[in-house]
Short mmCIF file of C-alpha atoms in Angstrom, two decimals:
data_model
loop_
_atom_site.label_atom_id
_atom_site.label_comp_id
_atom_site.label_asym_id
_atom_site.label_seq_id
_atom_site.Cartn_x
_atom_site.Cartn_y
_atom_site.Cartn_z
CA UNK A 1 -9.18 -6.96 47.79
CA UNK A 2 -9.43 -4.48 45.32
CA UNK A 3 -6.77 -1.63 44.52
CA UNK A 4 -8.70 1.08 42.38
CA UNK A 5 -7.01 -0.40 39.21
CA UNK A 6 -3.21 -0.04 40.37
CA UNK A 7 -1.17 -2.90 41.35
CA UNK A 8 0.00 -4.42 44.35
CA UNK A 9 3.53 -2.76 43.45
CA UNK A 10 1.79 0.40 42.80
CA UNK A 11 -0.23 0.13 45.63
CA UNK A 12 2.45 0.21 48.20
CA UNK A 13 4.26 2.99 46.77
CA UNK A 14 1.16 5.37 46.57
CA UNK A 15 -0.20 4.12 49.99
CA UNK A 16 3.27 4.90 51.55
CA UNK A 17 3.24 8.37 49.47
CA UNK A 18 -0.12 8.86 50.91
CA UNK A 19 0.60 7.74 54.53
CA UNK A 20 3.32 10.12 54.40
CA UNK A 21 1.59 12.99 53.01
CA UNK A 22 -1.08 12.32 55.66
CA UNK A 23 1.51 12.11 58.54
CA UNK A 24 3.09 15.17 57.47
CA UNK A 25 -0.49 16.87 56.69
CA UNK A 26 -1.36 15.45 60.74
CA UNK A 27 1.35 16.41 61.96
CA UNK A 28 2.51 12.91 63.56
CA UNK A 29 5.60 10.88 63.93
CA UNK A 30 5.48 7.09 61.96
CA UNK A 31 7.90 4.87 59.81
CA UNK A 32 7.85 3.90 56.94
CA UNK A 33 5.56 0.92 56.98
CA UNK A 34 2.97 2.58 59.42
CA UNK A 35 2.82 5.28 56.53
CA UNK A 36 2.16 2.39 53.97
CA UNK A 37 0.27 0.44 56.16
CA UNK A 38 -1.91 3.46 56.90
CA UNK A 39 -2.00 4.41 53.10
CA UNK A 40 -3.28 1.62 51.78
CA UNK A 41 -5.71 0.49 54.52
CA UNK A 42 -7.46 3.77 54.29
CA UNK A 43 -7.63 3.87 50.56
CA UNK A 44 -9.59 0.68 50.97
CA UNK A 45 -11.50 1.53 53.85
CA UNK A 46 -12.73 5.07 52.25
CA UNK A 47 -13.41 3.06 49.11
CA UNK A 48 -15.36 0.48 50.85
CA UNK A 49 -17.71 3.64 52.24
CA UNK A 50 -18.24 5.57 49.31
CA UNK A 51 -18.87 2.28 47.19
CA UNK A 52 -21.43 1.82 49.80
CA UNK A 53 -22.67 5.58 48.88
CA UNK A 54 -22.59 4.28 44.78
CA UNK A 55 -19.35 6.23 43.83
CA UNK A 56 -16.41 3.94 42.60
CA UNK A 57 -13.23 5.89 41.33
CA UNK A 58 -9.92 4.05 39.83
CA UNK A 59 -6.43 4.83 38.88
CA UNK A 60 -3.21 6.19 40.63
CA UNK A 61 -4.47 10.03 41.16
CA UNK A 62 -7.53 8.61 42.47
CA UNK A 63 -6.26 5.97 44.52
CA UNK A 64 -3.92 8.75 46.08
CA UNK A 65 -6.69 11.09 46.92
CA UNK A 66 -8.32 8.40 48.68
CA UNK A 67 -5.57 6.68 50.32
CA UNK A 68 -4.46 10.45 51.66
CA UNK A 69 -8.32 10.96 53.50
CA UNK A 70 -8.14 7.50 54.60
CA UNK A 71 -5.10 8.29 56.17
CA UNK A 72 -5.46 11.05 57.74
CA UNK A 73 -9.17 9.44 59.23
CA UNK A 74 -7.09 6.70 60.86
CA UNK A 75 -4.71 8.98 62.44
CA UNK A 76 -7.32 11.11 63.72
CA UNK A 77 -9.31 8.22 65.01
CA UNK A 78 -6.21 6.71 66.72
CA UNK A 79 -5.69 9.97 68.36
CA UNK A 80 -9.37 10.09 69.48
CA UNK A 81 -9.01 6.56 70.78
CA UNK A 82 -5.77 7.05 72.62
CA UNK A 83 -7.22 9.88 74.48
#
């Protein structure tokens, strides 16, 4: 599993800051552990896609961006699967 270069400690403090920054950017209603949950899953999920596009980035500012856009993906996918 890799974490951009931050730690697993780091990790789950900017995924939550970036689940929470997408839930307030989305404008939807989560705890605390969907917003980590959600920030780090879509840090590595957005990572996965643009590795597979040959762009790699690393570090906490980076891993924040990413997380954030992952975020806010899932959310908007789980809205357009819910209906």
């Amino acid at each position: 599993m890799s974490l951009n270069g931050v730690g697993l400690l780091a990790a789950i403090i900017i995924g939550g800051l970036a689940g929470w920054l997408a839930e307030q950017f989305m404008h939807s209603q989560m705890g605390l552990v969907a917003n980590i949950v959600l920030g780090i899953i879509g840090a590595l999920v957005l990572n996965f896609i643009l590795a597979a596009f040959g762009m790699a980035y690393t570090g906490w500012v980076a891993y924040l961006i990413i997380g954030f856009i992952g975020a806010c993906l899932l959310i908007a996918a789980g809205r357009a699967v819910r209906g």
